[in-house]
Amino acid sequence: MTAVPQQSRGLTPLLVPLLAGGLAALALGVYGRVHTPTGFAVGVAGFSGALPMKAWLTTGAFVLAIVQVVSALSMWGRLGVTIPPGVHRWSGRIAFLLTIPVAFHCLYALGLQYDVPRVLAHSLLGCFFYGVFTAKMLALPKHDTPGWTLPVLGGLAFTALIGLWLTSSFWFFTAIGLKV
């Protein structure tokens, strides 16, 4: 009886996803910096303005990100209860879709700003979020990645989204109020 060598689960399979994620983050940052901001909102239907739209959509994504963490913990057997896999997939899809109009408005109307520390942190977190999200989605179908890949990339996306919520929605709700 001969031993079957275990396949190496090195970092090579992560090269393309991480490179693509880094390029996505960099491209968003460069575009946000070189694009001349228009200064006006686009597509705020149902909201009184761009800031309430962004605050509420980001809050929706924030809540769904918590659903993502809970459902991921369930899928990895850390909760002792089973949540249907569709909950994880669909909460992630909807959370991502909620961020699109927010990111579009941020890039189109405001660009990447660095004058105020909170806004700089928000701008950089936004670029980082889309970069790590890109890397996670590209690493997802790969079965030869290290076992820590999805939890780490998912955790980074979650952390970035929490930072985005704190530097935008939380700030808006505490400074401006609960406007719709």
Tab-separated table of N, CA and C in Angstrom, residues 3-169:
chain	number	residue	atom	x	y	z
A	3	ALA	N	1.320	5.457	-0.014
A	3	ALA	CA	0.642	6.675	0.442
A	3	ALA	C	0.422	7.608	-0.748
A	4	VAL	N	-0.748	8.167	-0.792
A	4	VAL	CA	-1.058	9.126	-1.845
A	4	VAL	C	-0.637	10.506	-1.345
A	5	PRO	N	0.239	11.191	-2.101
A	5	PRO	CA	0.678	12.514	-1.637
A	5	PRO	C	-0.489	13.508	-1.666
A	6	GLN	N	-0.558	14.308	-0.620
A	6	GLN	CA	-1.598	15.329	-0.576
A	6	GLN	C	-1.214	16.473	-1.503
A	7	GLN	N	-2.218	17.009	-2.164
A	7	GLN	CA	-1.954	18.132	-3.051
A	7	GLN	C	-1.659	19.373	-2.223
A	8	SER	N	-0.717	20.144	-2.698
A	8	SER	CA	-0.367	21.380	-2.020
A	8	SER	C	-1.482	22.406	-2.201
A	9	ARG	N	-1.843	23.045	-1.123
A	9	ARG	CA	-2.858	24.103	-1.190
A	9	ARG	C	-2.157	25.423	-0.921
A	10	GLY	N	-1.190	25.730	-1.773
A	10	GLY	CA	-0.396	26.939	-1.621
A	10	GLY	C	-1.163	28.184	-2.041
A	11	LEU	N	-0.433	29.244	-2.145
A	11	LEU	CA	-1.023	30.537	-2.476
A	11	LEU	C	-1.156	30.783	-3.969
A	12	THR	N	-0.612	29.915	-4.793
A	12	THR	CA	-0.653	30.108	-6.245
A	12	THR	C	-2.084	30.283	-6.777
A	13	PRO	N	-3.058	29.487	-6.334
A	13	PRO	CA	-4.418	29.680	-6.847
A	13	PRO	C	-5.031	31.037	-6.474
A	14	LEU	N	-4.447	31.699	-5.491
A	14	LEU	CA	-4.967	33.008	-5.066
A	14	LEU	C	-4.364	34.162	-5.849
A	15	LEU	N	-3.347	33.873	-6.647
A	15	LEU	CA	-2.650	34.937	-7.355
A	15	LEU	C	-3.580	35.771	-8.235
A	16	VAL	N	-4.340	35.128	-9.088
A	16	VAL	CA	-5.235	35.850	-10.008
A	16	VAL	C	-6.343	36.585	-9.249
A	17	PRO	N	-7.043	35.925	-8.303
A	17	PRO	CA	-8.075	36.665	-7.576
A	17	PRO	C	-7.533	37.876	-6.809
A	18	LEU	N	-6.388	37.705	-6.139
A	18	LEU	CA	-5.833	38.822	-5.377
A	18	LEU	C	-5.324	39.935	-6.284
A	19	LEU	N	-4.728	39.564	-7.392
A	19	LEU	CA	-4.262	40.566	-8.354
A	19	LEU	C	-5.446	41.325	-8.947
A	20	ALA	N	-6.494	40.601	-9.333
A	20	ALA	CA	-7.686	41.250	-9.886
A	20	ALA	C	-8.346	42.150	-8.846
A	21	GLY	N	-8.411	41.690	-7.595
A	21	GLY	CA	-8.984	42.512	-6.532
A	21	GLY	C	-8.171	43.771	-6.300
A	22	GLY	N	-6.862	43.624	-6.281
A	22	GLY	CA	-5.999	44.795	-6.123
A	22	GLY	C	-6.161	45.782	-7.267
A	23	LEU	N	-6.253	45.254	-8.484
A	23	LEU	CA	-6.450	46.133	-9.649
A	23	LEU	C	-7.814	46.823	-9.614
A	24	ALA	N	-8.844	46.115	-9.149
A	24	ALA	CA	-10.177	46.719	-9.037
A	24	ALA	C	-10.152	47.865	-8.034
A	25	ALA	N	-9.533	47.637	-6.879
A	25	ALA	CA	-9.446	48.689	-5.858
A	25	ALA	C	-8.656	49.879	-6.375
A	26	LEU	N	-7.539	49.593	-7.020
A	26	LEU	CA	-6.703	50.659	-7.566
A	26	LEU	C	-7.432	51.436	-8.664
A	27	ALA	N	-8.101	50.720	-9.555
A	27	ALA	CA	-8.829	51.381	-10.646
A	27	ALA	C	-9.923	52.303	-10.103
A	28	LEU	N	-10.651	51.846	-9.094
A	28	LEU	CA	-11.689	52.698	-8.502
A	28	LEU	C	-11.085	53.936	-7.850
A	29	GLY	N	-9.984	53.741	-7.144
A	29	GLY	CA	-9.322	54.875	-6.507
A	29	GLY	C	-8.789	55.877	-7.512
A	30	VAL	N	-8.151	55.385	-8.550
A	30	VAL	CA	-7.617	56.283	-9.584
A	30	VAL	C	-8.756	57.006	-10.290
A	31	TYR	N	-9.806	56.249	-10.665
A	31	TYR	CA	-10.948	56.898	-11.325
A	31	TYR	C	-11.562	57.961	-10.408
A	32	GLY	N	-11.749	57.620	-9.155
A	32	GLY	CA	-12.333	58.566	-8.212
A	32	GLY	C	-11.496	59.813	-8.043
A	33	ARG	N	-10.192	59.688	-8.217
A	33	ARG	CA	-9.304	60.839	-8.059
A	33	ARG	C	-9.205	61.668	-9.339
A	34	VAL	N	-9.148	61.044	-10.513
A	34	VAL	CA	-8.944	61.803	-11.753
A	34	VAL	C	-10.250	62.272	-12.386
A	35	HIS	N	-11.348	61.599	-12.073
A	35	HIS	CA	-12.654	61.989	-12.605
A	35	HIS	C	-13.078	63.314	-11.963
A	36	THR	N	-13.556	64.232	-12.782
A	36	THR	CA	-14.060	65.488	-12.238
A	36	THR	C	-15.459	65.239	-11.699
A	37	PRO	N	-15.641	65.349	-10.364
A	37	PRO	CA	-16.955	65.091	-9.780
A	37	PRO	C	-18.006	66.055	-10.312
A	38	THR	N	-19.208	65.534	-10.542
A	38	THR	CA	-20.296	66.361	-11.056
A	38	THR	C	-20.951	67.178	-9.957
A	39	GLY	N	-20.903	66.675	-8.727
A	39	GLY	CA	-21.487	67.397	-7.612
A	39	GLY	C	-22.983	67.225	-7.454
A	40	PHE	N	-23.621	66.508	-8.354
A	40	PHE	CA	-25.064	66.315	-8.202
A	40	PHE	C	-25.403	64.831	-8.214
A	41	ALA	N	-26.539	64.535	-7.570
A	41	ALA	CA	-26.964	63.151	-7.395
A	41	ALA	C	-27.660	62.611	-8.635
A	42	VAL	N	-27.534	61.317	-8.787
A	42	VAL	CA	-28.209	60.622	-9.875
A	42	VAL	C	-29.034	59.494	-9.265
A	43	GLY	N	-30.281	59.378	-9.677
A	43	GLY	CA	-31.114	58.245	-9.288
A	43	GLY	C	-31.418	58.124	-7.815
A	44	VAL	N	-32.004	59.127	-7.219
A	44	VAL	CA	-32.348	59.052	-5.792
A	44	VAL	C	-33.847	58.823	-5.602
A	45	ALA	N	-34.476	58.180	-6.551
A	45	ALA	CA	-35.923	57.944	-6.516
A	45	ALA	C	-36.354	57.352	-5.185
A	46	GLY	N	-37.386	57.957	-4.600
A	46	GLY	CA	-37.926	57.483	-3.332
A	46	GLY	C	-37.238	58.070	-2.113
A	47	PHE	N	-36.185	58.823	-2.313
A	47	PHE	CA	-35.456	59.444	-1.209
A	47	PHE	C	-35.466	60.957	-1.398
A	48	SER	N	-35.304	61.671	-0.297
A	48	SER	CA	-35.314	63.134	-0.359
A	48	SER	C	-34.027	63.705	-0.934
A	49	GLY	N	-32.983	62.905	-1.001
A	49	GLY	CA	-31.715	63.365	-1.546
A	49	GLY	C	-30.710	62.235	-1.608
A	50	ALA	N	-29.515	62.572	-2.062
A	50	ALA	CA	-28.474	61.555	-2.233
A	50	ALA	C	-27.973	61.008	-0.899
A	51	LEU	N	-27.771	61.875	0.078
A	51	LEU	CA	-27.243	61.394	1.354
A	51	LEU	C	-28.195	60.426	2.056
A	52	PRO	N	-29.509	60.738	2.140
A	52	PRO	CA	-30.401	59.737	2.736
A	52	PRO	C	-30.416	58.419	1.944
A	53	MET	N	-30.383	58.518	0.607
A	53	MET	CA	-30.361	57.303	-0.211
A	53	MET	C	-29.146	56.455	0.140
A	54	LYS	N	-27.985	57.095	0.169
A	54	LYS	CA	-26.760	56.364	0.453
A	54	LYS	C	-26.768	55.796	1.867
A	55	ALA	N	-27.263	56.568	2.824
A	55	ALA	CA	-27.286	56.111	4.222
A	55	ALA	C	-28.184	54.889	4.382
A	56	TRP	N	-29.371	54.920	3.777
A	56	TRP	CA	-30.308	53.812	3.949
A	56	TRP	C	-29.902	52.581	3.143
A	57	LEU	N	-29.414	52.768	1.920
A	57	LEU	CA	-28.968	51.601	1.141
A	57	LEU	C	-27.751	50.943	1.792
A	58	THR	N	-26.846	51.758	2.317
A	58	THR	CA	-25.683	51.203	3.008
A	58	THR	C	-26.107	50.494	4.286
A	59	THR	N	-27.122	51.020	4.960
A	59	THR	CA	-27.646	50.352	6.154
A	59	THR	C	-28.255	49.008	5.782
A	60	GLY	N	-28.964	48.953	4.672
A	60	GLY	CA	-29.502	47.677	4.201
A	60	GLY	C	-28.392	46.678	3.919
A	61	ALA	N	-27.327	47.132	3.264
A	61	ALA	CA	-26.189	46.257	2.985
A	61	ALA	C	-25.509	45.832	4.281
A	62	PHE	N	-25.442	46.735	5.254
A	62	PHE	CA	-24.860	46.455	6.566
A	62	PHE	C	-25.635	45.336	7.274
A	63	VAL	N	-26.958	45.435	7.276
A	63	VAL	CA	-27.803	44.415	7.908
A	63	VAL	C	-27.620	43.075	7.197
A	64	LEU	N	-27.604	43.111	5.869
A	64	LEU	CA	-27.419	41.866	5.117
A	64	LEU	C	-26.013	41.300	5.298
A	65	ALA	N	-25.036	42.157	5.564
A	65	ALA	CA	-23.682	41.672	5.849
A	65	ALA	C	-23.669	40.885	7.154
A	66	ILE	N	-24.475	41.300	8.119
A	66	ILE	CA	-24.589	40.545	9.367
A	66	ILE	C	-25.227	39.183	9.075
A	67	VAL	N	-26.243	39.175	8.203
A	67	VAL	CA	-26.851	37.906	7.775
A	67	VAL	C	-25.791	37.035	7.101
A	68	GLN	N	-24.914	37.649	6.332
A	68	GLN	CA	-23.833	36.913	5.676
A	68	GLN	C	-22.933	36.224	6.697
A	69	VAL	N	-22.550	36.943	7.730
A	69	VAL	CA	-21.665	36.366	8.743
A	69	VAL	C	-22.360	35.222	9.470
A	70	VAL	N	-23.611	35.438	9.869
A	70	VAL	CA	-24.346	34.390	10.592
A	70	VAL	C	-24.545	33.160	9.711
A	71	SER	N	-24.927	33.372	8.463
A	71	SER	CA	-25.148	32.222	7.578
A	71	SER	C	-23.831	31.528	7.231
A	72	ALA	N	-22.743	32.277	7.119
A	72	ALA	CA	-21.430	31.652	6.874
A	72	ALA	C	-21.019	30.805	8.078
A	73	LEU	N	-21.229	31.340	9.279
A	73	LEU	CA	-20.917	30.555	10.478
A	73	LEU	C	-21.737	29.273	10.517
A	74	SER	N	-22.989	29.367	10.082
A	74	SER	CA	-23.842	28.183	10.021
A	74	SER	C	-23.310	27.177	8.999
A	75	MET	N	-22.932	27.670	7.820
A	75	MET	CA	-22.407	26.782	6.772
A	75	MET	C	-21.122	26.094	7.208
A	76	TRP	N	-20.305	26.752	8.013
A	76	TRP	CA	-19.041	26.198	8.468
A	76	TRP	C	-19.222	25.393	9.758
A	77	GLY	N	-20.497	25.220	10.191
A	77	GLY	CA	-20.786	24.391	11.352
A	77	GLY	C	-20.429	25.013	12.685
A	78	ARG	N	-20.391	26.329	12.760
A	78	ARG	CA	-19.991	27.016	13.989
A	78	ARG	C	-21.168	27.433	14.872
A	79	LEU	N	-22.393	27.285	14.387
A	79	LEU	CA	-23.551	27.739	15.159
A	79	LEU	C	-24.363	26.614	15.786
A	80	GLY	N	-24.271	25.446	15.223
A	80	GLY	CA	-25.080	24.343	15.713
A	80	GLY	C	-26.491	24.332	15.144
A	81	VAL	N	-26.789	25.289	14.300
A	81	VAL	CA	-28.071	25.327	13.586
A	81	VAL	C	-27.767	25.439	12.102
A	82	THR	N	-28.703	24.964	11.307
A	82	THR	CA	-28.508	24.995	9.867
A	82	THR	C	-29.387	26.082	9.258
A	83	ILE	N	-28.741	26.941	8.521
A	83	ILE	CA	-29.449	27.966	7.758
A	83	ILE	C	-29.332	27.555	6.298
A	84	PRO	N	-30.432	27.585	5.556
A	84	PRO	CA	-30.358	27.168	4.144
A	84	PRO	C	-29.280	27.940	3.381
A	85	PRO	N	-28.499	27.255	2.518
A	85	PRO	CA	-27.425	27.914	1.780
A	85	PRO	C	-27.914	29.082	0.931
A	86	GLY	N	-29.147	29.011	0.487
A	86	GLY	CA	-29.686	30.111	-0.321
A	86	GLY	C	-29.717	31.424	0.431
A	87	VAL	N	-29.834	31.369	1.743
A	87	VAL	CA	-29.838	32.598	2.552
A	87	VAL	C	-28.509	33.322	2.400
A	88	HIS	N	-27.422	32.572	2.448
A	88	HIS	CA	-26.106	33.194	2.311
A	88	HIS	C	-25.929	33.797	0.915
A	89	ARG	N	-26.259	33.008	-0.091
A	89	ARG	CA	-26.092	33.495	-1.469
A	89	ARG	C	-26.926	34.740	-1.737
A	90	TRP	N	-28.201	34.677	-1.384
A	90	TRP	CA	-29.100	35.783	-1.727
A	90	TRP	C	-28.887	37.018	-0.866
A	91	SER	N	-28.534	36.837	0.393
A	91	SER	CA	-28.250	38.019	1.213
A	91	SER	C	-27.003	38.726	0.688
A	92	GLY	N	-26.028	37.958	0.218
A	92	GLY	CA	-24.829	38.554	-0.369
A	92	GLY	C	-25.118	39.260	-1.675
A	93	ARG	N	-25.914	38.623	-2.505
A	93	ARG	CA	-26.263	39.254	-3.784
A	93	ARG	C	-27.016	40.561	-3.578
A	94	ILE	N	-28.000	40.537	-2.682
A	94	ILE	CA	-28.804	41.741	-2.444
A	94	ILE	C	-27.948	42.820	-1.787
A	95	ALA	N	-27.103	42.432	-0.828
A	95	ALA	CA	-26.223	43.414	-0.184
A	95	ALA	C	-25.332	44.090	-1.218
A	96	PHE	N	-24.753	43.285	-2.103
A	96	PHE	CA	-23.895	43.854	-3.141
A	96	PHE	C	-24.680	44.798	-4.051
A	97	LEU	N	-25.881	44.373	-4.454
A	97	LEU	CA	-26.702	45.231	-5.319
A	97	LEU	C	-27.064	46.548	-4.638
A	98	LEU	N	-27.267	46.520	-3.334
A	98	LEU	CA	-27.572	47.762	-2.618
A	98	LEU	C	-26.389	48.724	-2.614
A	99	THR	N	-25.179	48.192	-2.724
A	99	THR	CA	-24.007	49.077	-2.713
A	99	THR	C	-23.748	49.742	-4.066
A	100	ILE	N	-24.291	49.191	-5.131
A	100	ILE	CA	-23.983	49.716	-6.474
A	100	ILE	C	-24.423	51.172	-6.655
A	101	PRO	N	-25.702	51.541	-6.373
A	101	PRO	CA	-26.060	52.946	-6.548
A	101	PRO	C	-25.278	53.874	-5.625
A	102	VAL	N	-24.916	53.381	-4.458
A	102	VAL	CA	-24.135	54.187	-3.518
A	102	VAL	C	-22.751	54.447	-4.093
A	103	ALA	N	-22.085	53.395	-4.540
A	103	ALA	CA	-20.745	53.545	-5.108
A	103	ALA	C	-20.780	54.401	-6.367
A	104	PHE	N	-21.795	54.192	-7.192
A	104	PHE	CA	-21.914	54.992	-8.415
A	104	PHE	C	-22.013	56.472	-8.062
A	105	HIS	N	-22.877	56.781	-7.104
A	105	HIS	CA	-23.033	58.187	-6.713
A	105	HIS	C	-21.740	58.731	-6.117
A	106	CYS	N	-21.102	57.938	-5.264
A	106	CYS	CA	-19.858	58.406	-4.645
A	106	CYS	C	-18.804	58.722	-5.703
A	107	LEU	N	-18.623	57.821	-6.649
A	107	LEU	CA	-17.612	58.047	-7.681
A	107	LEU	C	-18.009	59.135	-8.658
A	108	TYR	N	-19.259	59.112	-9.104
A	108	TYR	CA	-19.711	60.046	-10.143
A	108	TYR	C	-19.861	61.463	-9.605
A	109	ALA	N	-20.530	61.603	-8.472
A	109	ALA	CA	-20.836	62.932	-7.960
A	109	ALA	C	-19.738	63.501	-7.062
A	110	LEU	N	-19.009	62.643	-6.354
A	110	LEU	CA	-18.081	63.144	-5.342
A	110	LEU	C	-16.613	62.831	-5.614
A	111	GLY	N	-16.339	61.703	-6.222
A	111	GLY	CA	-14.962	61.295	-6.454
A	111	GLY	C	-14.285	60.853	-5.168
A	112	LEU	N	-13.005	60.502	-5.257
A	112	LEU	CA	-12.255	60.110	-4.074
A	112	LEU	C	-11.750	61.383	-3.412
A	113	GLN	N	-12.205	61.617	-2.197
A	113	GLN	CA	-11.845	62.845	-1.486
A	113	GLN	C	-10.909	62.528	-0.335
A	114	TYR	N	-10.045	63.484	-0.024
A	114	TYR	CA	-9.056	63.249	1.028
A	114	TYR	C	-8.900	64.427	1.980
A	115	ASP	N	-9.765	65.436	1.885
A	115	ASP	CA	-9.641	66.631	2.719
A	115	ASP	C	-10.038	66.400	4.172
A	116	VAL	N	-11.039	65.567	4.395
A	116	VAL	CA	-11.547	65.294	5.737
A	116	VAL	C	-11.183	63.847	6.083
A	117	PRO	N	-10.580	63.593	7.255
A	117	PRO	CA	-10.157	62.227	7.582
A	117	PRO	C	-11.279	61.183	7.460
A	118	ARG	N	-12.484	61.495	7.935
A	118	ARG	CA	-13.592	60.542	7.830
A	118	ARG	C	-13.890	60.219	6.371
A	119	VAL	N	-13.877	61.226	5.522
A	119	VAL	CA	-14.185	61.026	4.104
A	119	VAL	C	-13.055	60.272	3.405
A	120	LEU	N	-11.828	60.562	3.779
A	120	LEU	CA	-10.702	59.821	3.220
A	120	LEU	C	-10.804	58.344	3.598
A	121	ALA	N	-11.057	58.074	4.878
A	121	ALA	CA	-11.213	56.684	5.321
A	121	ALA	C	-12.345	56.016	4.556
A	122	HIS	N	-13.456	56.727	4.374
A	122	HIS	CA	-14.599	56.188	3.655
A	122	HIS	C	-14.236	55.878	2.198
A	123	SER	N	-13.558	56.800	1.550
A	123	SER	CA	-13.152	56.594	0.158
A	123	SER	C	-12.241	55.372	0.014
A	124	LEU	N	-11.249	55.275	0.884
A	124	LEU	CA	-10.314	54.151	0.813
A	124	LEU	C	-10.999	52.825	1.155
A	125	LEU	N	-11.904	52.851	2.136
A	125	LEU	CA	-12.650	51.636	2.477
A	125	LEU	C	-13.538	51.183	1.317
A	126	GLY	N	-14.120	52.140	0.602
A	126	GLY	CA	-14.953	51.793	-0.553
A	126	GLY	C	-14.136	51.085	-1.628
A	127	CYS	N	-12.966	51.622	-1.930
A	127	CYS	CA	-12.089	50.980	-2.916
A	127	CYS	C	-11.670	49.597	-2.430
A	128	PHE	N	-11.306	49.513	-1.151
A	128	PHE	CA	-10.881	48.236	-0.574
A	128	PHE	C	-12.014	47.223	-0.609
A	129	PHE	N	-13.232	47.644	-0.263
A	129	PHE	CA	-14.380	46.731	-0.259
A	129	PHE	C	-14.569	46.087	-1.631
A	130	TYR	N	-14.584	46.896	-2.683
A	130	TYR	CA	-14.802	46.326	-4.013
A	130	TYR	C	-13.620	45.476	-4.462
A	131	GLY	N	-12.412	45.823	-4.021
A	131	GLY	CA	-11.255	44.996	-4.343
A	131	GLY	C	-11.315	43.637	-3.673
A	132	VAL	N	-11.617	43.619	-2.377
A	132	VAL	CA	-11.671	42.342	-1.661
A	132	VAL	C	-12.892	41.532	-2.097
A	133	PHE	N	-13.983	42.212	-2.442
A	133	PHE	CA	-15.151	41.505	-2.954
A	133	PHE	C	-14.816	40.820	-4.284
A	134	THR	N	-14.101	41.524	-5.141
A	134	THR	CA	-13.672	40.949	-6.422
A	134	THR	C	-12.811	39.718	-6.179
A	135	ALA	N	-11.853	39.839	-5.285
A	135	ALA	CA	-10.969	38.707	-4.982
A	135	ALA	C	-11.774	37.526	-4.434
A	136	LYS	N	-12.719	37.795	-3.548
A	136	LYS	CA	-13.520	36.716	-2.955
A	136	LYS	C	-14.349	36.011	-4.026
A	137	MET	N	-14.990	36.776	-4.890
A	137	MET	CA	-15.832	36.160	-5.919
A	137	MET	C	-15.003	35.340	-6.901
A	138	LEU	N	-13.784	35.776	-7.192
A	138	LEU	CA	-12.925	35.015	-8.106
A	138	LEU	C	-12.306	33.795	-7.425
A	139	ALA	N	-12.125	33.859	-6.118
A	139	ALA	CA	-11.572	32.716	-5.387
A	139	ALA	C	-12.641	31.683	-5.066
A	140	LEU	N	-13.892	32.106	-5.051
A	140	LEU	CA	-14.994	31.235	-4.641
A	140	LEU	C	-15.065	29.921	-5.413
A	141	PRO	N	-14.991	29.938	-6.755
A	141	PRO	CA	-15.128	28.657	-7.461
A	141	PRO	C	-13.865	27.796	-7.448
A	142	LYS	N	-12.771	28.323	-6.935
A	142	LYS	CA	-11.519	27.563	-6.926
A	142	LYS	C	-11.509	26.607	-5.738
A	143	HIS	N	-11.285	25.343	-6.027
A	143	HIS	CA	-11.281	24.342	-4.966
A	143	HIS	C	-9.878	24.058	-4.434
A	144	ASP	N	-8.869	24.660	-5.071
A	144	ASP	CA	-7.501	24.384	-4.642
A	144	ASP	C	-6.911	25.514	-3.805
A	145	THR	N	-7.762	26.426	-3.328
A	145	THR	CA	-7.266	27.508	-2.474
A	145	THR	C	-7.153	27.009	-1.036
A	146	PRO	N	-6.315	27.649	-0.243
A	146	PRO	CA	-6.227	27.258	1.172
A	146	PRO	C	-7.580	27.402	1.861
A	147	GLY	N	-7.810	26.596	2.884
A	147	GLY	CA	-9.091	26.592	3.577
A	147	GLY	C	-9.458	27.909	4.233
A	148	TRP	N	-8.490	28.745	4.517
A	148	TRP	CA	-8.756	30.017	5.174
A	148	TRP	C	-9.169	31.119	4.200
A	149	THR	N	-9.092	30.861	2.907
A	149	THR	CA	-9.299	31.893	1.896
A	149	THR	C	-10.662	32.585	2.023
A	150	LEU	N	-11.728	31.813	1.942
A	150	LEU	CA	-13.058	32.434	1.960
A	150	LEU	C	-13.387	33.095	3.293
A	151	PRO	N	-13.085	32.470	4.433
A	151	PRO	CA	-13.349	33.183	5.689
A	151	PRO	C	-12.560	34.491	5.824
A	152	VAL	N	-11.311	34.490	5.385
A	152	VAL	CA	-10.506	35.712	5.500
A	152	VAL	C	-11.014	36.790	4.544
A	153	LEU	N	-11.235	36.426	3.279
A	153	LEU	CA	-11.723	37.423	2.320
A	153	LEU	C	-13.130	37.891	2.692
A	154	GLY	N	-13.981	36.969	3.127
A	154	GLY	CA	-15.318	37.357	3.578
A	154	GLY	C	-15.255	38.256	4.796
A	155	GLY	N	-14.364	37.937	5.729
A	155	GLY	CA	-14.188	38.768	6.918
A	155	GLY	C	-13.675	40.152	6.577
A	156	LEU	N	-12.768	40.230	5.609
A	156	LEU	CA	-12.263	41.534	5.178
A	156	LEU	C	-13.359	42.356	4.492
A	157	ALA	N	-14.169	41.687	3.665
A	157	ALA	CA	-15.284	42.399	3.017
A	157	ALA	C	-16.265	42.889	4.077
A	158	PHE	N	-16.566	42.055	5.052
A	158	PHE	CA	-17.470	42.441	6.136
A	158	PHE	C	-16.903	43.624	6.917
A	159	THR	N	-15.633	43.547	7.265
A	159	THR	CA	-14.981	44.621	8.020
A	159	THR	C	-14.995	45.927	7.225
A	160	ALA	N	-14.716	45.842	5.931
A	160	ALA	CA	-14.741	47.045	5.095
A	160	ALA	C	-16.149	47.635	5.041
A	161	LEU	N	-17.150	46.773	4.921
A	161	LEU	CA	-18.530	47.258	4.863
A	161	LEU	C	-18.947	47.899	6.188
A	162	ILE	N	-18.508	47.339	7.302
A	162	ILE	CA	-18.788	47.937	8.610
A	162	ILE	C	-18.122	49.314	8.686
A	163	GLY	N	-16.877	49.389	8.240
A	163	GLY	CA	-16.187	50.686	8.210
A	163	GLY	C	-16.893	51.687	7.315
A	164	LEU	N	-17.372	51.221	6.169
A	164	LEU	CA	-18.126	52.108	5.268
A	164	LEU	C	-19.396	52.604	5.945
A	165	TRP	N	-20.095	51.701	6.630
A	165	TRP	CA	-21.329	52.092	7.310
A	165	TRP	C	-21.031	53.111	8.418
A	166	LEU	N	-19.982	52.861	9.191
A	166	LEU	CA	-19.638	53.782	10.283
A	166	LEU	C	-19.248	55.160	9.772
A	167	THR	N	-18.534	55.212	8.644
A	167	THR	CA	-18.068	56.500	8.120
A	167	THR	C	-19.088	57.184	7.220
A	168	SER	N	-20.248	56.549	7.030
A	168	SER	CA	-21.266	57.188	6.180
A	168	SER	C	-22.619	57.184	6.876
A	169	SER	N	-23.271	56.060	6.941
A	169	SER	CA	-24.628	55.980	7.483
A	169	SER	C	-24.672	56.363	8.955
